[in-house]
Short mmCIF file of C-alpha atoms in Angstrom, two decimals:
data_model
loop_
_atom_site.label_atom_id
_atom_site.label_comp_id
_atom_site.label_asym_id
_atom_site.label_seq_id
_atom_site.Cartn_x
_atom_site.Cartn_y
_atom_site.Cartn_z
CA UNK A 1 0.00 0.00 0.00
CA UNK A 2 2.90 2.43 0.99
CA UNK A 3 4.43 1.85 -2.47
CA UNK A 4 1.28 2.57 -4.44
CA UNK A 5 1.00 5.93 -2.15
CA UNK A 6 4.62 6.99 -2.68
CA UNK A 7 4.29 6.27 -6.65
CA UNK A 8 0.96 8.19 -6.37
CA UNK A 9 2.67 11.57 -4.61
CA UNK A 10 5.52 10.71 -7.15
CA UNK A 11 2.48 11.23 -10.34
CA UNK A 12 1.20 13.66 -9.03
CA UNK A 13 4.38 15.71 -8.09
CA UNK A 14 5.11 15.06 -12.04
CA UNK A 15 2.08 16.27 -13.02
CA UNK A 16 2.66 19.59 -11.57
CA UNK A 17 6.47 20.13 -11.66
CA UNK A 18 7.96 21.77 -14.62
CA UNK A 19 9.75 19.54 -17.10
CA UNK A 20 13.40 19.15 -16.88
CA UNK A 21 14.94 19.60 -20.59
CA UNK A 22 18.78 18.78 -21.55
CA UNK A 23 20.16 20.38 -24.89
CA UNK A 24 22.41 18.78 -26.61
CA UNK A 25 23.79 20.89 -29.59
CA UNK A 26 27.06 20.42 -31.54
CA UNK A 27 28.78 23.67 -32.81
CA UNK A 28 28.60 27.43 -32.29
CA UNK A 29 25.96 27.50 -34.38
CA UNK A 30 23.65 25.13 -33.14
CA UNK A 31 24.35 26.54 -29.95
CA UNK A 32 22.93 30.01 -31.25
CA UNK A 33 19.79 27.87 -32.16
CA UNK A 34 19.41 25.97 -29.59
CA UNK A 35 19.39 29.51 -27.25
CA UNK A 36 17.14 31.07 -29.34
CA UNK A 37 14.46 28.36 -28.62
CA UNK A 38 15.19 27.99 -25.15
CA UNK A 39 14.49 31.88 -25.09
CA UNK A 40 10.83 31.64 -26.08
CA UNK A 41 10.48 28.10 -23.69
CA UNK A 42 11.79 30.63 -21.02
CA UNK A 43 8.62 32.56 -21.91
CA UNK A 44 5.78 30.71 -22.08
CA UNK A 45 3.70 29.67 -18.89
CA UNK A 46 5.01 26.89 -16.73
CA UNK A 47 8.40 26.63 -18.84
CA UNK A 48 10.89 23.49 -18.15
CA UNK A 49 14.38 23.59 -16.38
CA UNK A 50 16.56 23.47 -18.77
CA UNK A 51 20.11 22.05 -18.63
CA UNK A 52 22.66 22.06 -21.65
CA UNK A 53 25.69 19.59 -22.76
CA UNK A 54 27.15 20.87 -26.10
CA UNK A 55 28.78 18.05 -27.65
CA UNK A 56 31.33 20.52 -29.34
CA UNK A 57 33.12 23.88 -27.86
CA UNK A 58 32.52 25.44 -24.52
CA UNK A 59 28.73 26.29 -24.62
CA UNK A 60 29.48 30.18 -24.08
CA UNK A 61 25.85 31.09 -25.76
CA UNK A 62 24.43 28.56 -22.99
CA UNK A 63 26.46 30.21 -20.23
CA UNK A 64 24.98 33.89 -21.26
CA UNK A 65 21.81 32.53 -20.47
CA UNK A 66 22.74 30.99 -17.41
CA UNK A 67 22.06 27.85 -18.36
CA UNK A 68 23.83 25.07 -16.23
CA UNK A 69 26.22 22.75 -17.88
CA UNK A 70 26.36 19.35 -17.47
CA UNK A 71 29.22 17.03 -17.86
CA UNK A 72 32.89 18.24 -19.38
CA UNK A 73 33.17 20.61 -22.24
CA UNK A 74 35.88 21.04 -24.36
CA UNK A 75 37.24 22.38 -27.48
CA UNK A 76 38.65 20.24 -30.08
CA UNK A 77 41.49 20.99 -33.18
CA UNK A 78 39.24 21.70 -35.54
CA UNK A 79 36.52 23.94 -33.89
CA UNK A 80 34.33 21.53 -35.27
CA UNK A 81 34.76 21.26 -38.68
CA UNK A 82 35.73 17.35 -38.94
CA UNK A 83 32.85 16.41 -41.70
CA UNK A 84 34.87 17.97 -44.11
CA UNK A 85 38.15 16.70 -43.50
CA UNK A 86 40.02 13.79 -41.94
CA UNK A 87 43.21 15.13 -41.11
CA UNK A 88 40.97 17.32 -38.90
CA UNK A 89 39.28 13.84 -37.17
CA UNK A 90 42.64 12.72 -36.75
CA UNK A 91 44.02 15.72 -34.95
CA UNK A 92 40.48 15.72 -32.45
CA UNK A 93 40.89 12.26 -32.01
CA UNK A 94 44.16 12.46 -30.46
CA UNK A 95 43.14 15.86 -28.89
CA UNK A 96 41.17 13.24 -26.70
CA UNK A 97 37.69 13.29 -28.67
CA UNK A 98 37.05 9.46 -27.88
CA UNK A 99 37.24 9.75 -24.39
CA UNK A 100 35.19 13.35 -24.27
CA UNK A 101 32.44 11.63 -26.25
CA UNK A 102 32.34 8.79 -24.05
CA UNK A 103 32.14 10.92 -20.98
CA UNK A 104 29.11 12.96 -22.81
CA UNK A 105 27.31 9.90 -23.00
CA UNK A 106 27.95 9.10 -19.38
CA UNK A 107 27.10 12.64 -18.53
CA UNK A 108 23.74 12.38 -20.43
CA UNK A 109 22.59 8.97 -19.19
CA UNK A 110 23.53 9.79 -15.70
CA UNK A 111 21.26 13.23 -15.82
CA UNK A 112 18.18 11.21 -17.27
CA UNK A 113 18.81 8.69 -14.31
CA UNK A 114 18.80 10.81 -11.61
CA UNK A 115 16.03 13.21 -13.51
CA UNK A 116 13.98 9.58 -12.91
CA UNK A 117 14.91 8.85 -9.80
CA UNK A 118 13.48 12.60 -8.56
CA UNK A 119 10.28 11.62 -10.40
CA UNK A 120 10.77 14.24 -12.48
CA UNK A 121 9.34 14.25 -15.96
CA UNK A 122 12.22 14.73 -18.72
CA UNK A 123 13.12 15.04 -21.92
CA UNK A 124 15.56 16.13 -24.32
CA UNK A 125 16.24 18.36 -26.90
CA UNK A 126 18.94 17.52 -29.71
CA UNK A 127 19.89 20.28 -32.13
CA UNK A 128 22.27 19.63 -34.77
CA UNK A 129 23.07 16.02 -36.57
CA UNK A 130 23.59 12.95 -36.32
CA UNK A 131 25.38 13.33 -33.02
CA UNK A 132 23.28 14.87 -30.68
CA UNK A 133 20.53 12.80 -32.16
CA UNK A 134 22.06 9.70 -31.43
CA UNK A 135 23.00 10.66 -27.65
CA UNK A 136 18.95 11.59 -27.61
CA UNK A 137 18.12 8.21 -28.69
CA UNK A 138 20.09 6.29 -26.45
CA UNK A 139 19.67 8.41 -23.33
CA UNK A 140 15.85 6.50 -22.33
CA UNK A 141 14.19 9.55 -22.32
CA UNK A 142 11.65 11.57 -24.94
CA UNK A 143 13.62 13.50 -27.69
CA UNK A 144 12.51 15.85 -30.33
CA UNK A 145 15.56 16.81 -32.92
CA UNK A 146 15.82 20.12 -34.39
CA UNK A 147 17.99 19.19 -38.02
CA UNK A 148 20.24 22.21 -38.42
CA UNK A 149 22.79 20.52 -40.54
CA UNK A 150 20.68 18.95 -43.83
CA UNK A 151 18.49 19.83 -45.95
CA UNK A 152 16.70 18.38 -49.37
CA UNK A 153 17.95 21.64 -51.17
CA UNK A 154 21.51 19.84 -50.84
CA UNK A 155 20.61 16.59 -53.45
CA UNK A 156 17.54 18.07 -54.95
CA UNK A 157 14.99 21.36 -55.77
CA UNK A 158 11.53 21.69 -56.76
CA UNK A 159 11.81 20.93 -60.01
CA UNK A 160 13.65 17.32 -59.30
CA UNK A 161 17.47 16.03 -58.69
CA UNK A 162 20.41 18.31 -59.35
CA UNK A 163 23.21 16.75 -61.33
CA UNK A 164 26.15 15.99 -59.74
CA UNK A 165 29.53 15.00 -61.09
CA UNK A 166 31.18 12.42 -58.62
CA UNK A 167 29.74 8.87 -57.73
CA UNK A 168 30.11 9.95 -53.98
CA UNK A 169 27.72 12.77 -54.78
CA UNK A 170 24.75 10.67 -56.16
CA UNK A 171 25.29 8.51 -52.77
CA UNK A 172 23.53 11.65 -50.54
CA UNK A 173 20.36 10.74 -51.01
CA UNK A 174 20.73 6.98 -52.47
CA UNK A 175 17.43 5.96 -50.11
CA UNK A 176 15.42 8.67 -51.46
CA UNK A 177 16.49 11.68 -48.74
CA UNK A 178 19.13 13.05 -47.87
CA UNK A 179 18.81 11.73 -44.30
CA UNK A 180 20.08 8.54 -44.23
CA UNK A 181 18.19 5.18 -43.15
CA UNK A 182 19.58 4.50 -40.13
CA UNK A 183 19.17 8.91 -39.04
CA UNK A 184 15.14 8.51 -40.31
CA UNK A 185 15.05 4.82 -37.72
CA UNK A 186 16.80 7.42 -35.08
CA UNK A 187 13.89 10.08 -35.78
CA UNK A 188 11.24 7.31 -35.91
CA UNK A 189 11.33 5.83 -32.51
CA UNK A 190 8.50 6.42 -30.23
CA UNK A 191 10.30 7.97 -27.42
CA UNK A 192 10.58 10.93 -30.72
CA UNK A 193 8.25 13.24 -30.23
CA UNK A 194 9.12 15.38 -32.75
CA UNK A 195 11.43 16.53 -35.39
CA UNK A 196 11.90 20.18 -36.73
CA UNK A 197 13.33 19.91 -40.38
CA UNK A 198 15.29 23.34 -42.10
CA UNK A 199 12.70 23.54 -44.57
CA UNK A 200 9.30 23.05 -46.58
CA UNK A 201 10.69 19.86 -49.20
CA UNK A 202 12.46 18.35 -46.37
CA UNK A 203 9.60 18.14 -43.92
CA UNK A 204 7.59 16.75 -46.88
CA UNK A 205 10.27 14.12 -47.62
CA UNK A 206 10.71 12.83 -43.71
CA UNK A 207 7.02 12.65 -44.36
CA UNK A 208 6.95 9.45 -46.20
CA UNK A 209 8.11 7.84 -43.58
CA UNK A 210 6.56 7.77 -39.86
CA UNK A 211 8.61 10.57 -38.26
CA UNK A 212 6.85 13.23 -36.47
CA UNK A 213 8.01 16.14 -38.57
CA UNK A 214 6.52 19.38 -38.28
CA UNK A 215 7.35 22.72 -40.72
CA UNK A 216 8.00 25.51 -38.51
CA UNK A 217 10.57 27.19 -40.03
CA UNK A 218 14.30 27.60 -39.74
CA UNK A 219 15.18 29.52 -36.32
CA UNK A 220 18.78 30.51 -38.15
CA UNK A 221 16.30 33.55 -39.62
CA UNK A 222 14.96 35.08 -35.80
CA UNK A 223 16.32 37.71 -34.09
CA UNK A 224 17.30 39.72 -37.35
CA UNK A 225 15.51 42.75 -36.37
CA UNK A 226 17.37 45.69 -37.74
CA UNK A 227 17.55 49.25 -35.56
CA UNK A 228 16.26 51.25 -37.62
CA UNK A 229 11.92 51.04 -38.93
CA UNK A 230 11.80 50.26 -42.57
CA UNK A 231 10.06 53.55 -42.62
CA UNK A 232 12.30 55.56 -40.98
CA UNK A 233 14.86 54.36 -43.81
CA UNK A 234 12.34 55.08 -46.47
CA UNK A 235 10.30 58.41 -45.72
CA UNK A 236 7.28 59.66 -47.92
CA UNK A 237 9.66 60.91 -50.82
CA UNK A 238 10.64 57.39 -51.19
CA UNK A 239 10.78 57.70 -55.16
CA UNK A 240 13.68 60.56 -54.87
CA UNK A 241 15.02 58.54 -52.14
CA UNK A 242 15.59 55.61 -54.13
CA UNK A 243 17.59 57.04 -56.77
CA UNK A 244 20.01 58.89 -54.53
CA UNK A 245 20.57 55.80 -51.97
CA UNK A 246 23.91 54.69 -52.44
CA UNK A 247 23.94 51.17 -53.42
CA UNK A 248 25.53 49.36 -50.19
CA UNK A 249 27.34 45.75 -50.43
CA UNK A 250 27.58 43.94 -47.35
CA UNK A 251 30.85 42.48 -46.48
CA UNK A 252 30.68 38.94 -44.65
CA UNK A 253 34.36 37.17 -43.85
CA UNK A 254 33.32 35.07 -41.39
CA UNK A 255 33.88 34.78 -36.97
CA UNK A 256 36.68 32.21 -36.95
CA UNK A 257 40.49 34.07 -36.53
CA UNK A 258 42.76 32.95 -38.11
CA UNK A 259 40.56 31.80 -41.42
CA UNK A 260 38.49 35.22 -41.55
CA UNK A 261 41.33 37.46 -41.50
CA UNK A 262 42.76 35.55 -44.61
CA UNK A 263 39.26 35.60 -45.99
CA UNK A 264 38.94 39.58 -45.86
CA UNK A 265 41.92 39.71 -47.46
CA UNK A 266 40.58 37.86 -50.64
CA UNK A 267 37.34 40.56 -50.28
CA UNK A 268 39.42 43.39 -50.48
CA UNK A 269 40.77 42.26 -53.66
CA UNK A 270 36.74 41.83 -54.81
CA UNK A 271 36.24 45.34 -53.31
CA UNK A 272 38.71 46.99 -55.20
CA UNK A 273 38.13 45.40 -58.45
CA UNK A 274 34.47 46.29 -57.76
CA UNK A 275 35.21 49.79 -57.15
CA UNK A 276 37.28 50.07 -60.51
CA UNK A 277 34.55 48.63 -62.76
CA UNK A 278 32.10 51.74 -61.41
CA UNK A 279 34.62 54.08 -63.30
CA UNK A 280 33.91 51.99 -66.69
CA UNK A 281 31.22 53.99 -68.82
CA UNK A 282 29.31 50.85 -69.50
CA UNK A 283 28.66 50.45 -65.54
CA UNK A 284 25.15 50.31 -64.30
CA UNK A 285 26.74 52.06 -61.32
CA UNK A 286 28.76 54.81 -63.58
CA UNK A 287 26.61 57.77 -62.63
CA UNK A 288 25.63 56.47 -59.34
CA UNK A 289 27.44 58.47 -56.58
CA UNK A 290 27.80 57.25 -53.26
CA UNK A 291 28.52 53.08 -52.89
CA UNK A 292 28.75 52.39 -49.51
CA UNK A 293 30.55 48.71 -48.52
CA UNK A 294 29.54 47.67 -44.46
CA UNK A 295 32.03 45.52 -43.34
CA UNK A 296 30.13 42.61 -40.67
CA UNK A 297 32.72 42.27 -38.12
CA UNK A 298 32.37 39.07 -35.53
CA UNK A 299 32.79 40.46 -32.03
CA UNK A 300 35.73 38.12 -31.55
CA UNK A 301 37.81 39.07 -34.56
CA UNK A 302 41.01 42.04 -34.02
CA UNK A 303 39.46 44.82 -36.31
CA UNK A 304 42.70 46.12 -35.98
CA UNK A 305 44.23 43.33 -38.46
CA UNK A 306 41.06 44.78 -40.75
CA UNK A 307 41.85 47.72 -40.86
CA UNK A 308 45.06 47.39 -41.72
CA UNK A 309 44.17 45.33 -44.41
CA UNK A 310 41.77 48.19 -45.55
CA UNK A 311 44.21 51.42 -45.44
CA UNK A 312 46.61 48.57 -47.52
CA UNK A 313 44.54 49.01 -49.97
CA UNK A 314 44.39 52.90 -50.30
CA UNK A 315 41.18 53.67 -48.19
CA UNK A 316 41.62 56.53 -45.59
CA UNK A 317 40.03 57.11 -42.27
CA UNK A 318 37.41 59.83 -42.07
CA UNK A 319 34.98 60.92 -39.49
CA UNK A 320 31.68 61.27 -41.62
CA UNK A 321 29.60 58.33 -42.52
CA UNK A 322 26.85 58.67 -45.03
CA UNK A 323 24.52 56.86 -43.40
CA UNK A 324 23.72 56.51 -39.57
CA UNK A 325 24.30 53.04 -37.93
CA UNK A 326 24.04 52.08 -34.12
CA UNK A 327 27.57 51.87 -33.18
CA UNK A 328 29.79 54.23 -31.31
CA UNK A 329 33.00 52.53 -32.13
CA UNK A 330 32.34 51.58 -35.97
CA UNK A 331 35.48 53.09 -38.25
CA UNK A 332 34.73 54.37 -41.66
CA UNK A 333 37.05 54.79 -44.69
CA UNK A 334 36.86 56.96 -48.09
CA UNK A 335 38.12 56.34 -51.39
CA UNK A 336 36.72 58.30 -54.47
CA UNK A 337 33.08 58.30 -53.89
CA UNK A 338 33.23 55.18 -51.90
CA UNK A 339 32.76 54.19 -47.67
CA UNK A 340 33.61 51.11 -46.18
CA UNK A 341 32.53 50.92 -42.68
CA UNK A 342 34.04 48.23 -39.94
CA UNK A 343 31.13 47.44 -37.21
CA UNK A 344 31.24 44.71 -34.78
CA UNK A 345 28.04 45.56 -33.45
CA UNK A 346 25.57 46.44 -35.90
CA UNK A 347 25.75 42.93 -37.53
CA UNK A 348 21.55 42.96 -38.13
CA UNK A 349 22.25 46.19 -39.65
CA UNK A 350 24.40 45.36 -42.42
CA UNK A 351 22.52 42.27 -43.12
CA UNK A 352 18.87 44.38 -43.76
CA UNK A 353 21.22 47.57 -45.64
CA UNK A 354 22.96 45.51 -47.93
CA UNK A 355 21.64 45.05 -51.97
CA UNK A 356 24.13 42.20 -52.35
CA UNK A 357 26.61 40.84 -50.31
CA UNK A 358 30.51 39.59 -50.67
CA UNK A 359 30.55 36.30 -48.85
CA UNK A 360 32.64 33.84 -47.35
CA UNK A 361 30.97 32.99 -44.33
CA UNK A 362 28.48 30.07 -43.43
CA UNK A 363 25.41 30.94 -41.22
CA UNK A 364 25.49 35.13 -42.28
CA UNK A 365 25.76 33.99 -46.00
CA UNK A 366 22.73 31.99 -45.48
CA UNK A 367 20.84 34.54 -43.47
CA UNK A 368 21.72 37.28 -45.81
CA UNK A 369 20.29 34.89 -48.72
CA UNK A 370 17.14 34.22 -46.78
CA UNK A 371 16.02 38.19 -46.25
CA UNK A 372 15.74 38.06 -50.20
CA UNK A 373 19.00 38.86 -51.93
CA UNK A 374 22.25 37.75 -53.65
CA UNK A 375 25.20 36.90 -52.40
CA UNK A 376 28.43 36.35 -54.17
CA UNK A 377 31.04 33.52 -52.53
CA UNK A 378 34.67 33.40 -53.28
CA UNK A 379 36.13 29.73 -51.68
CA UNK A 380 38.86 30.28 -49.37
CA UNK A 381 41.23 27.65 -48.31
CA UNK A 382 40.39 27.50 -44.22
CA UNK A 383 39.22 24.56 -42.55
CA UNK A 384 35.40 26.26 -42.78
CA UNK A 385 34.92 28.29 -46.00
CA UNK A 386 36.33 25.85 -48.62
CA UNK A 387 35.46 24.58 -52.29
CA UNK A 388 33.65 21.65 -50.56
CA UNK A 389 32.03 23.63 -48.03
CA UNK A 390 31.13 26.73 -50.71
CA UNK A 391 30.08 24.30 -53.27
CA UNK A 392 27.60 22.15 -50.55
CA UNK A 393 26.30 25.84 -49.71
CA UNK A 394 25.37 27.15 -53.18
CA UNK A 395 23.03 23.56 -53.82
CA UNK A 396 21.10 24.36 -50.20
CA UNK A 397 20.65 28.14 -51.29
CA UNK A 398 19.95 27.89 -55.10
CA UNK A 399 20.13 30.91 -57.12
CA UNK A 400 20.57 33.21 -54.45
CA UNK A 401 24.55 32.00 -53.93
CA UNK A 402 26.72 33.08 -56.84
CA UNK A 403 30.16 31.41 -56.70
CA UNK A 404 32.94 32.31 -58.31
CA UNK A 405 36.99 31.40 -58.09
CA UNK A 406 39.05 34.57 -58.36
CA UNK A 407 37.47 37.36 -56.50
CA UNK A 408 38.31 40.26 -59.61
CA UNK A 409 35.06 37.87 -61.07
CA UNK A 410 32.75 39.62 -58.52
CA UNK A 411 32.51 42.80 -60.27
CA UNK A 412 31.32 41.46 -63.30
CA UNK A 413 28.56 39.55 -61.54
CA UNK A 414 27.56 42.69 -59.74
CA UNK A 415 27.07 44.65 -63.16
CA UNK A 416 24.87 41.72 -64.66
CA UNK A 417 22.26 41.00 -61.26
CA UNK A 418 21.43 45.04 -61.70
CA UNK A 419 21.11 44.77 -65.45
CA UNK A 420 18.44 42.18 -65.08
CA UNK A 421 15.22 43.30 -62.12
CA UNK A 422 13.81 39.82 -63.10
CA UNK A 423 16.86 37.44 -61.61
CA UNK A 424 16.33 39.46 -58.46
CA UNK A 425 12.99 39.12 -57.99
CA UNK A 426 13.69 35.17 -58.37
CA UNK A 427 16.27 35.22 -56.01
CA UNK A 428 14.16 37.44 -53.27
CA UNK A 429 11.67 34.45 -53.70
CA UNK A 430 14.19 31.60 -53.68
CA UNK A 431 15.69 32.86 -50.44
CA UNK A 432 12.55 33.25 -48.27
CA UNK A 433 11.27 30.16 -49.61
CA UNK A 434 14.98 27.95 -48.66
CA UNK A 435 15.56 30.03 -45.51
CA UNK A 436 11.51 30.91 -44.21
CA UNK A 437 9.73 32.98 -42.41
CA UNK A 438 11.36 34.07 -39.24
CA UNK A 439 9.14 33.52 -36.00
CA UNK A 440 10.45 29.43 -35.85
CA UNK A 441 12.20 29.78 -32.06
CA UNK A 442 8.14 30.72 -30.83
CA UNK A 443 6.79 27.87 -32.72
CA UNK A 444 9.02 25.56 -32.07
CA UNK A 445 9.15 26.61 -29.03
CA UNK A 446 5.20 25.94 -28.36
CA UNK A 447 5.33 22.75 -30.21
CA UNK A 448 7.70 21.42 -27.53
CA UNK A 449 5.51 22.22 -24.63
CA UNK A 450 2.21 20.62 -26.21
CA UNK A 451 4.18 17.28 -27.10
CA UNK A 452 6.37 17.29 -23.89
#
């Protein structure tokens, strides 16, 4: 009788306790994600405890939100970036990545345990790959996976297959998705409650199979809010305003020293060849005045370096700035009729004031791409923003990624995307459509509490 009492109290204790929630993410990125959800779960009535374990790197976005950490955290060689490279596995593996992982799995079985043994109800949330997924499965407790990392774009579009030239290639999607069998039988066990694809044509895909996927948007595109109201930008004479707005070209190197310092290097070449093709008479641009070029500066880069780099190429400091952005500390440069501007603060900024952007980054590229415009990508040779990595990235955005090889080629593509209104209007559609509507954290963020 005692037993059935104390299992009673235990139910009913459940019942009105919040849920306890571990994260599991695996990268900076899916860290930023995985925040941004945990942000609106913060907010809506009775929200869980939540608890975090990323699987790579030391969690900082996690520790911002005061979020406690369980089990070790570390980071490895190569930040990361392993899927593209062995050498890079090698190097993490003996950097100790065997035994880390094993501990993680310790760590995460020993939380659910003791999360039972309090008679608390639990669950977790993995947000990432195959990794964190697979941790989920294993760990006895409800999942739901958030897939950050693939996307049906990558072996496919809406109008069928994309060719592709190696045998390798063709193997992505050889069961008919580009998640694998044995990732669909990880997202397909009961104890999955459910699964939030990137996009429309992959939720439809997962579909066919009996995985609880829901299409809710790609959280990558929240918290984008610029400063400044689109009206206050654009005021009633918006006609006259239009033809005197300096065309502005957003400049994104990337957050990881030392590969983003090489990386503006190779945009400063792109710049300058861009700035002497506005002198040529048959320019779209010739008559144009004012270009303005915002450089998006990660917080933990040495805009020093940049700067450097910039002057180097015959750009002087000056005090005025054409146009008004929300940082104290942002530098600005003048050559001819041209600004470049250096903020590491103003990041939504430059992403909403930019026409067209100079890329070589991987999550700004993509958010860039999904607020409706072109972006040009030059392949560098660091461990992130590679041929293989560029070349994966222009199949998951479509049109809306121009690559090219030398960056003296970006000026010519510049000239032909403002001859021709109608390949922008296809790329403003082709980015909201592959990168959604932004809002996902609050949905997903409700769909978690109705099917936890």
């Amino acid at each position: 009788m005692s037993n059935t009492r104390s299992s009673l109290a235990s139910n009913s204790q459940s019942a009105t306790s919040p849920l306890r929630l571990l994260v599991l993410s695996n990268g900076h990125g899916e860290d930023v994600i995985a925040v941004r959800i945990l942000q609106e779960l913060q907010r809506q009535p009775n929200p869980p405890e939540i608890f975090a374990l990323p699987l790579v790197g030391e969690g900082r976005a996690y520790q911002q939100l005061d979020i406690p950490l369980i089990g070790s955290v570390r980071t490895m060689p190569s930040g990361g970036f392993i899927y593209m490279d062995g050498r890079q596995l090698a190097r993490d593996v003996r950097g100790g990545l065997l035994q880390l992982t094993l501990s993680q799995i310790k760590a995460v079985r020993r939380w659910v345990s003791s999360q039972k043994k309090l008679g608390n109800k639990r669950a977790i949330l993995a947000v990432g790959d195959i990794l964190p997924l697979l941790f989920a499965t294993f760990s006895g407790a409800n999942y739901a996976f958030v897939g950050t990392a693939k996307s049906e774009y990558h072996v496919r579009d809406e109008a069928g297959l994309l060719p592709r030239k190696s045998k390798q290639a063709r193997w992505e999607n050889f069961s008919g998705s580009i998640y694998h069998p044995w990732e669909r039988w990880l997202m397909s066990r009961r104890r999955c409650k459910a699964v939030f694809p990137r996009d429309a044509l992959t939720t439809e895909t997962l579909k066919q199979w009996p995985i609880p996927a829901f299409n809710l948007g790609n959280p990558m595109m929240d918290s984008l809010e610029p400063t400044f109201s689109r009206q206050q930008f654009y005021s009633q004479n918006s006609q006259q305003q239009e033809t005197v707005r300096p065309l502005m070209v957003t400049l994104l190197p990337g957050s990881r020293p030392p590969e983003a310092y090489n990386n503006w290097e190779v945009i400063m070449i792109a710049v300058s060849a861009l700035m002497a093709s506005f002198q040529e008479r048959d320019s779209v641009f010739y008559t144009s005045g004012t270009v303005v070029f915002l450089g998006a500066i990660a917080p933990g880069l040495d805009s020093n370096i940049l700067s450097q780099s910039v002057q180097s190429q015959g750009w002087r400091p000056e005090s005025a700035s054409p146009i008004q952005i929300a940082d104290p500390n942002i530098l600005t440069f003048k050559q001819r009729n041209a600004y470049l501007l250096l903020t590491q603060q103003a990041y939504n900024d430059c992403l909403h004031l930019g026409d067209i952007a100079i890329a070589m980054a991987g999550t700004a590229t993509e958010q860039f791409i999904g607020l409706g415009k072109p972006a040009i990508a030059i392949p560098g040779n660091g461990p992130q923003y590679n041929p293989a990595f560029a070349e994966s990235q222009s199949r998951l955005l479509g049109s809306s990624l121009i690559l090219v090889e030398q960056p003296a080629e970006v000026a010519q593509i510049v000239q032909s995307l403002f001859k021709n209104p109608d390949i922008l209007q296809i790329i403003a559609e082709n980015g909201l459509r592959r990168m959604g509507k932004p809002g996902a954290a609050l949905r997903i963020a409700e769909c978690l509490q109705e099917r936890f």
